Tab-separated table of C-alpha atoms in Angstrom:
chain	number	residue	atom	x	y	z
A	26	MET	CA	5.627	6.887	-25.733
A	27	ASN	CA	7.404	8.550	-28.500
A	28	PRO	CA	9.801	11.532	-28.171
A	29	ARG	CA	7.289	14.335	-28.092
A	30	GLU	CA	4.818	12.240	-25.358
A	31	ARG	CA	8.074	11.305	-23.552
A	32	PHE	CA	9.140	14.919	-22.981
A	33	ILE	CA	5.918	16.490	-22.316
A	34	HIS	CA	5.831	13.951	-19.644
A	35	ALA	CA	9.113	14.793	-18.306
A	36	VAL	CA	8.034	18.290	-18.298
A	37	LEU	CA	4.954	17.997	-16.382
A	38	GLY	CA	6.604	15.267	-13.807
A	39	GLU	CA	4.250	12.712	-15.248
A	40	PRO	CA	4.871	8.938	-15.307
A	41	LYS	CA	7.314	8.067	-18.274
A	42	ASP	CA	8.828	5.015	-19.886
A	43	HIS	CA	12.305	6.550	-19.579
A	44	THR	CA	14.390	9.960	-18.857
A	45	PRO	CA	14.465	11.844	-22.786
A	46	PRO	CA	18.338	12.571	-23.966
A	47	THR	CA	17.119	16.102	-24.950
A	48	CYS	CA	18.491	19.698	-25.469
A	49	VAL	CA	16.396	22.770	-24.282
A	50	THR	CA	19.465	25.079	-25.178
A	51	GLN	CA	21.526	25.712	-28.481
A	52	VAL	CA	21.687	22.708	-30.904
A	53	GLY	CA	23.460	23.876	-33.603
A	54	ILE	CA	27.035	22.470	-34.448
A	55	VAL	CA	29.374	23.246	-37.099
A	56	GLU	CA	30.041	19.286	-37.954
A	57	VAL	CA	26.225	19.313	-38.853
A	58	MET	CA	25.920	22.572	-40.670
A	59	ASP	CA	28.563	21.202	-43.097
A	60	MET	CA	26.921	18.294	-43.577
A	61	ILE	CA	23.260	19.434	-44.350
A	62	ASN	CA	24.388	22.738	-45.932
A	63	ALA	CA	22.651	24.999	-43.189
A	64	LYS	CA	25.774	27.420	-42.069
A	65	TRP	CA	25.717	29.801	-39.783
A	66	PRO	CA	25.220	32.907	-40.095
A	67	GLU	CA	22.908	32.537	-43.170
A	68	THR	CA	21.087	29.753	-41.549
A	69	HIS	CA	19.529	32.652	-38.862
A	70	PHE	CA	17.761	34.289	-41.531
A	71	ASP	CA	16.727	31.436	-43.944
A	72	SER	CA	13.544	29.356	-42.257
A	73	LYS	CA	13.984	26.473	-44.048
A	74	LYS	CA	17.751	26.224	-43.096
A	75	MET	CA	16.836	26.904	-39.539
A	76	ALA	CA	13.771	24.192	-39.412
A	77	ALA	CA	16.389	21.854	-40.559
A	78	LEU	CA	19.320	22.443	-38.352
A	79	GLY	CA	16.784	22.777	-35.296
A	80	VAL	CA	15.816	19.061	-36.098
A	81	SER	CA	19.356	17.676	-37.158
A	82	LEU	CA	20.699	16.483	-33.844
A	83	TRP	CA	17.246	13.952	-33.987
A	84	GLU	CA	17.871	12.833	-37.621
A	85	LEU	CA	21.455	12.114	-37.117
A	86	VAL	CA	21.478	10.856	-33.264
A	87	LYS	CA	18.574	10.941	-32.052
A	88	ILE	CA	18.231	13.862	-29.578
A	89	GLU	CA	14.726	14.239	-28.723
A	90	VAL	CA	13.917	17.712	-29.738
A	91	ALA	CA	13.746	19.918	-32.536
A	92	ARG	CA	14.776	23.455	-31.287
A	93	VAL	CA	15.143	26.702	-32.571
A	94	PRO	CA	16.822	29.445	-33.017
A	95	PHE	CA	20.009	29.196	-31.871
A	96	ASP	CA	20.687	32.510	-30.204
A	97	LEU	CA	19.193	35.191	-28.062
A	98	THR	CA	19.180	37.990	-30.020
A	99	VAL	CA	16.052	37.633	-31.857
A	100	MET	CA	13.506	40.283	-30.225
A	101	ALA	CA	16.452	42.411	-29.471
A	102	ASP	CA	17.145	42.824	-33.085
A	103	ALA	CA	13.556	43.193	-33.800
A	104	LEU	CA	13.232	46.478	-31.259
A	105	GLY	CA	16.361	48.367	-32.904
A	106	ALA	CA	19.825	46.783	-31.327
A	107	LYS	CA	22.375	46.396	-33.442
A	108	VAL	CA	23.321	42.470	-33.839
A	109	ASP	CA	26.346	41.228	-35.707
A	110	PRO	CA	25.204	38.196	-37.093
A	111	GLY	CA	28.317	36.139	-35.973
A	112	LYS	CA	30.131	33.458	-38.030
A	113	VAL	CA	29.778	29.777	-38.716
A	114	ASN	CA	30.812	29.059	-35.606
A	115	ILE	CA	30.016	32.296	-33.505
A	116	GLN	CA	26.327	32.805	-32.304
A	117	PRO	CA	24.943	36.424	-33.328
A	118	MET	CA	25.768	38.981	-30.628
A	119	VAL	CA	24.184	42.515	-29.846
A	120	LYS	CA	26.652	45.008	-30.244
A	121	GLY	CA	24.823	48.095	-30.034
A	122	HIS	CA	21.675	49.567	-27.768
A	123	PRO	CA	19.161	51.414	-29.238
A	124	PHE	CA	17.839	53.023	-25.971
A	125	THR	CA	19.056	55.112	-23.109
A	126	SER	CA	16.467	55.214	-20.852
A	127	PRO	CA	13.151	53.168	-20.120
A	128	ASP	CA	10.570	55.933	-21.365
A	129	GLN	CA	12.152	55.413	-25.102
A	130	ILE	CA	11.258	51.638	-25.024
A	131	LYS	CA	8.028	51.241	-26.831
A	132	ILE	CA	6.900	47.659	-28.207
A	133	PRO	CA	5.601	48.487	-31.948
A	134	ASP	CA	2.276	47.498	-32.840
A	135	ASP	CA	4.131	45.352	-35.936
A	136	PHE	CA	6.772	43.972	-33.475
A	137	LEU	CA	5.730	40.575	-34.744
A	138	LYS	CA	6.755	41.286	-38.415
A	139	ARG	CA	10.012	42.862	-37.688
A	140	GLY	CA	13.575	41.487	-37.963
A	141	ARG	CA	13.997	37.693	-37.721
A	142	ILE	CA	11.107	36.717	-35.588
A	143	PRO	CA	8.945	36.216	-38.922
A	144	VAL	CA	11.951	33.526	-39.892
A	145	VAL	CA	11.638	32.120	-36.691
A	146	LEU	CA	7.999	31.356	-36.532
A	147	GLU	CA	7.946	30.069	-40.159
A	148	ALA	CA	10.717	27.747	-38.714
A	149	VAL	CA	8.863	26.615	-36.422
A	150	LYS	CA	5.589	26.192	-38.400
A	151	MET	CA	7.681	23.833	-41.029
A	152	LEU	CA	8.714	21.814	-38.011
A	153	LYS	CA	5.607	21.300	-36.733
A	154	GLU	CA	4.106	20.239	-39.982
A	155	LYS	CA	6.679	17.564	-40.299
A	156	TRP	CA	7.724	16.402	-36.774
A	157	GLY	CA	4.543	17.780	-34.823
A	158	ASN	CA	3.257	14.207	-34.188
A	159	THR	CA	6.524	12.932	-33.182
A	160	LEU	CA	9.068	15.457	-31.848
A	161	PRO	CA	8.554	17.974	-28.990
A	162	ILE	CA	8.826	21.360	-31.084
A	163	LEU	CA	10.900	23.631	-28.551
A	164	ALA	CA	11.313	27.537	-28.918
A	165	GLY	CA	13.978	29.599	-27.013
A	166	PHE	CA	14.460	33.226	-26.324
A	167	GLU	CA	16.038	36.243	-24.493
A	168	ALA	CA	13.591	36.676	-21.107
A	169	PRO	CA	12.594	39.884	-19.706
A	170	PHE	CA	15.806	41.031	-17.940
A	171	THR	CA	18.298	39.538	-20.764
A	172	LEU	CA	16.391	41.442	-23.237
A	173	ALA	CA	16.551	44.575	-21.072
A	174	GLY	CA	20.170	44.298	-20.909
A	175	HIS	CA	20.298	44.129	-24.551
A	176	LEU	CA	18.302	46.791	-24.857
A	177	VAL	CA	20.320	49.415	-22.988
A	178	GLY	CA	23.555	47.574	-22.085
A	179	THR	CA	23.655	45.044	-19.454
A	180	GLU	CA	25.981	47.323	-17.802
A	181	THR	CA	23.835	50.154	-17.763
A	182	LEU	CA	20.980	47.732	-16.255
A	183	LEU	CA	23.327	46.404	-13.376
A	184	LYS	CA	24.243	49.830	-12.760
A	185	TRP	CA	20.367	50.907	-12.888
A	186	ALA	CA	19.497	48.148	-10.486
A	187	ILE	CA	21.842	49.760	-7.744
A	188	LYS	CA	21.493	53.676	-8.425
A	189	LYS	CA	18.348	54.131	-10.335
A	190	ARG	CA	16.109	51.034	-9.174
A	191	ASP	CA	12.859	52.563	-10.026
A	192	PHE	CA	13.877	52.120	-13.614
A	193	ILE	CA	13.927	48.377	-13.707
A	194	PRO	CA	10.074	47.961	-13.305
A	195	GLU	CA	9.473	50.566	-15.842
A	196	ILE	CA	11.601	48.527	-18.482
A	197	MET	CA	10.866	44.945	-17.321
A	198	LYS	CA	7.156	45.827	-18.088
A	199	LYS	CA	8.034	46.741	-21.419
A	200	THR	CA	10.246	43.573	-22.058
A	201	THR	CA	7.685	41.098	-20.747
A	202	GLU	CA	5.168	42.265	-22.969
A	203	ALA	CA	7.302	41.722	-25.704
A	204	ASN	CA	8.173	38.486	-24.147
A	205	ILE	CA	4.360	37.396	-24.008
A	206	MET	CA	3.993	38.500	-27.285
A	207	TYR	CA	6.461	36.303	-28.966
A	208	ALA	CA	5.851	33.610	-26.853
A	209	GLU	CA	2.052	33.576	-27.847
A	210	ALA	CA	2.942	33.847	-31.429
A	211	LEU	CA	5.603	30.735	-31.143
A	212	ILE	CA	2.694	29.109	-29.597
A	213	LYS	CA	0.176	29.737	-32.397
A	214	ALA	CA	2.874	28.931	-35.057
A	215	GLY	CA	3.273	25.286	-33.366
A	216	ALA	CA	5.794	25.206	-30.290
A	217	ASP	CA	4.914	22.846	-27.644
A	218	VAL	CA	7.465	24.296	-25.184
A	219	LEU	CA	9.230	27.619	-24.607
A	220	SER	CA	12.607	28.072	-23.093
A	221	PRO	CA	13.116	31.607	-21.778
A	222	CYS	CA	16.801	31.991	-21.500
A	223	GLU	CA	18.121	34.602	-18.768
A	224	PRO	CA	21.848	34.590	-18.395
A	225	THR	CA	21.868	38.279	-17.435
A	226	ALA	CA	19.703	36.896	-14.231
A	227	SER	CA	22.775	34.371	-13.045
A	228	THR	CA	23.833	35.142	-9.736
A	229	ASN	CA	27.182	35.937	-10.996
A	230	LEU	CA	25.781	39.016	-12.219
A	231	ILE	CA	22.920	40.066	-9.569
A	232	SER	CA	22.076	38.849	-6.315
A	233	PRO	CA	19.256	36.554	-5.383
A	234	LYS	CA	17.548	39.510	-3.489
A	235	ASP	CA	18.003	41.503	-6.517
A	236	PHE	CA	16.129	38.182	-8.578
A	237	ARG	CA	13.352	37.869	-6.401
A	238	GLU	CA	12.709	41.669	-6.774
A	239	LEU	CA	13.906	42.627	-9.874
A	240	VAL	CA	13.211	39.425	-11.802
A	241	GLN	CA	11.346	36.997	-10.908
A	242	PRO	CA	7.704	38.939	-10.712
A	243	TYR	CA	8.361	39.494	-14.139
A	244	LEU	CA	8.719	35.650	-15.368
A	245	ARG	CA	5.750	34.687	-13.215
A	246	ASP	CA	3.709	37.010	-15.063
A	247	MET	CA	4.879	35.780	-18.476
A	248	VAL	CA	4.108	31.903	-17.215
A	249	LYS	CA	0.464	33.185	-16.160
A	250	SER	CA	-0.229	35.113	-19.426
A	251	VAL	CA	0.793	32.545	-21.711
A	252	ASN	CA	-0.895	29.016	-22.355
A	253	GLY	CA	1.960	26.993	-22.514
A	254	TYR	CA	4.925	25.018	-21.080
A	255	PHE	CA	8.100	26.588	-20.130
A	256	ILE	CA	11.578	25.392	-19.322
A	257	LEU	CA	13.741	28.552	-17.589
A	258	HIS	CA	17.746	28.332	-18.058
A	259	ILE	CA	19.602	30.531	-16.423
A	260	CYS	CA	23.345	29.864	-16.701
A	261	GLY	CA	26.128	29.901	-13.517
A	262	ASP	CA	25.457	28.129	-10.123
A	263	THR	CA	21.914	28.958	-9.459
A	264	THR	CA	21.261	26.804	-6.688
A	265	LEU	CA	20.696	29.973	-4.321
A	266	ILE	CA	17.668	30.725	-6.411
A	267	ILE	CA	16.407	27.375	-7.460
A	268	LYS	CA	13.178	27.612	-5.403
A	269	ASP	CA	12.759	31.104	-6.682
A	270	MET	CA	13.064	30.264	-9.890
A	271	ALA	CA	10.736	27.202	-9.333
A	272	GLU	CA	8.059	29.831	-7.772
A	273	THR	CA	7.980	31.606	-11.091
A	274	GLY	CA	5.580	28.861	-12.269
A	275	MET	CA	8.116	27.706	-15.113
A	276	HIS	CA	7.023	23.825	-15.722
A	277	ALA	CA	11.091	22.860	-15.728
A	278	LEU	CA	14.301	24.559	-14.664
A	279	SER	CA	17.541	24.185	-16.644
A	280	VAL	CA	20.360	23.888	-14.796
A	281	GLU	CA	24.357	24.105	-15.129
A	282	ASP	CA	26.952	21.392	-14.101
A	283	LYS	CA	27.719	23.604	-11.434
A	284	VAL	CA	24.479	22.903	-9.862
A	285	ASP	CA	23.841	19.501	-8.083
A	286	ILE	CA	21.182	17.474	-9.416
A	287	ARG	CA	20.024	15.782	-6.295
A	288	ASN	CA	19.571	19.288	-4.155
A	289	ALA	CA	18.093	21.120	-7.107
A	290	LYS	CA	15.453	18.477	-7.240
A	291	ASN	CA	14.963	18.714	-3.197
A	292	ILE	CA	15.077	22.719	-3.509
A	293	ALA	CA	12.435	22.694	-6.348
A	294	GLY	CA	10.168	19.804	-4.740
A	295	ASN	CA	7.053	19.181	-6.920
A	296	LYS	CA	7.041	23.123	-8.376
A	297	SER	CA	9.285	22.002	-11.194
A	298	ARG	CA	11.115	19.607	-12.816
A	299	ILE	CA	14.944	19.727	-13.427
A	300	CYS	CA	16.811	19.372	-16.463
A	301	GLY	CA	20.458	19.047	-16.932
A	302	ASN	CA	23.549	18.933	-16.806
A	303	VAL	CA	26.224	17.306	-18.417
A	304	SER	CA	29.143	20.016	-19.183
A	305	THR	CA	28.986	21.969	-22.312
A	306	ALA	CA	32.030	23.961	-21.658
A	307	LYS	CA	34.295	20.880	-20.695
A	308	THR	CA	32.986	17.412	-21.314
A	309	LEU	CA	30.676	17.930	-24.419
A	310	LEU	CA	33.138	20.080	-25.925
A	311	TRP	CA	36.934	18.746	-24.981
A	312	GLY	CA	36.088	15.563	-23.846
A	313	GLU	CA	35.524	11.837	-24.987
A	314	PRO	CA	32.278	9.851	-25.584
A	315	ASN	CA	33.062	7.439	-22.590
A	316	GLU	CA	33.546	10.975	-20.731
A	317	VAL	CA	29.891	12.259	-21.736
A	318	LYS	CA	28.384	8.714	-21.053
A	319	GLU	CA	29.812	8.928	-17.264
A	320	GLU	CA	28.916	12.388	-16.236
A	321	ALA	CA	25.361	11.743	-18.223
A	322	LYS	CA	24.627	8.435	-16.009
A	323	LYS	CA	25.634	10.493	-12.930
A	324	ALA	CA	22.935	12.786	-13.750
A	325	LEU	CA	20.304	10.463	-14.594
A	326	GLU	CA	21.240	8.305	-11.211
A	327	ALA	CA	20.786	11.755	-9.235
A	328	GLY	CA	17.128	11.712	-11.008
A	329	VAL	CA	17.217	14.379	-13.545
A	330	ASP	CA	13.753	14.871	-15.069
A	331	LEU	CA	15.482	15.494	-18.997
A	332	LEU	CA	19.053	14.920	-19.553
A	333	CYS	CA	20.568	18.004	-21.428
A	334	PRO	CA	23.680	19.696	-22.216
A	335	ALA	CA	24.311	22.366	-18.935
A	336	CYS	CA	24.082	25.180	-21.139
A	337	GLY	CA	24.122	25.594	-24.947
A	338	ILE	CA	26.073	23.372	-26.929
A	339	ALA	CA	29.163	24.788	-28.290
A	340	PRO	CA	29.520	25.017	-32.159
A	341	ILE	CA	32.571	23.499	-32.470
A	342	SER	CA	31.716	20.477	-30.135
A	343	PRO	CA	31.605	17.038	-31.885
A	344	LEU	CA	28.617	15.086	-33.228
A	345	LYS	CA	30.074	11.921	-31.488
A	346	ASN	CA	29.746	13.502	-27.972
A	347	ILE	CA	26.164	14.540	-28.615
A	348	LYS	CA	25.477	10.955	-29.451
A	349	ALA	CA	27.211	9.796	-26.435
A	350	LEU	CA	23.924	11.375	-24.470
A	351	VAL	CA	21.691	8.877	-26.163
A	352	THR	CA	23.726	6.214	-25.716
A	353	ALA	CA	24.260	6.494	-22.019
A	354	VAL	CA	20.416	6.575	-21.768
A	355	ASN	CA	20.155	3.472	-23.759
A	356	GLU	CA	22.802	1.867	-21.696
A	357	TYR	CA	21.102	3.251	-18.252
A	358	TYR	CA	18.119	1.810	-19.180
A	359	GLY	CA	18.840	-1.587	-21.194
A	360	LEU	CA	17.129	-0.106	-24.216
A	361	PRO	CA	18.090	-0.985	-27.746
A	362	GLY	CA	21.089	1.009	-29.259
């Protein structure tokens, strides 16, 4: 199998020759940005540099994916949020929220031509043209609840979930509409797999009941509306909502190191595959390659379907630690290094 075939087979739970060492979250690291002259923040605005950085971990250490972009603000930016572009080691962040009520939000007809959306779509096209027969082309974006928080403020959104609960469906219908439009455009541009990310739906912020009532239905609508493969990432210990995440119809779930892989697989059953979960905040960032390999092999032993970093790779993570994910797979399966 080549990496694209292996990745898609893994996402669908189909037979594969071995578990792919890959990443479904953020892949840009400063060490590589310097090597290939694709530094943040300018790379967020340059399709050619975005594509180069998106495939860099494959070219340098054989992480099996080409993945763009490197932040969760692209749609928010296109809908009027004030976005700080960040620095070479800091991702873009939403700093200003354009709306104060759901009725103010409208998805404009030219939504897909606004902000950095055309940059991302062009980067996906570039990756597909050059690497589409070899690598899985993966595109990530802010999922509906997280996008809603970007548009009105996360604190405001969470208050509405308690005091103005009827506001949530109103805003979620609109952010889901934006998600569907963007997801369809990404597939058309050449993305094989989509990774909606819902950090605001973490159980650190909302209850499992709120997830089921306020978030799950809209994630399900997105999956039903778009003809593509989906991997859902939610930060934190998602054990209590693994079943609910799987019932959205997502083909795979990306989980952090707080989640036990065996338990997650048992809960998800045959509904979703499990991706993870080598610690990004500890092992990949501050550990040594041998520690990365040890943690990676534990995930492989537990039956993880795609071996990945637990969350977005910290930009200052050393490349040698990313390479250790690939080495772990090679050693575990007795593959040539």
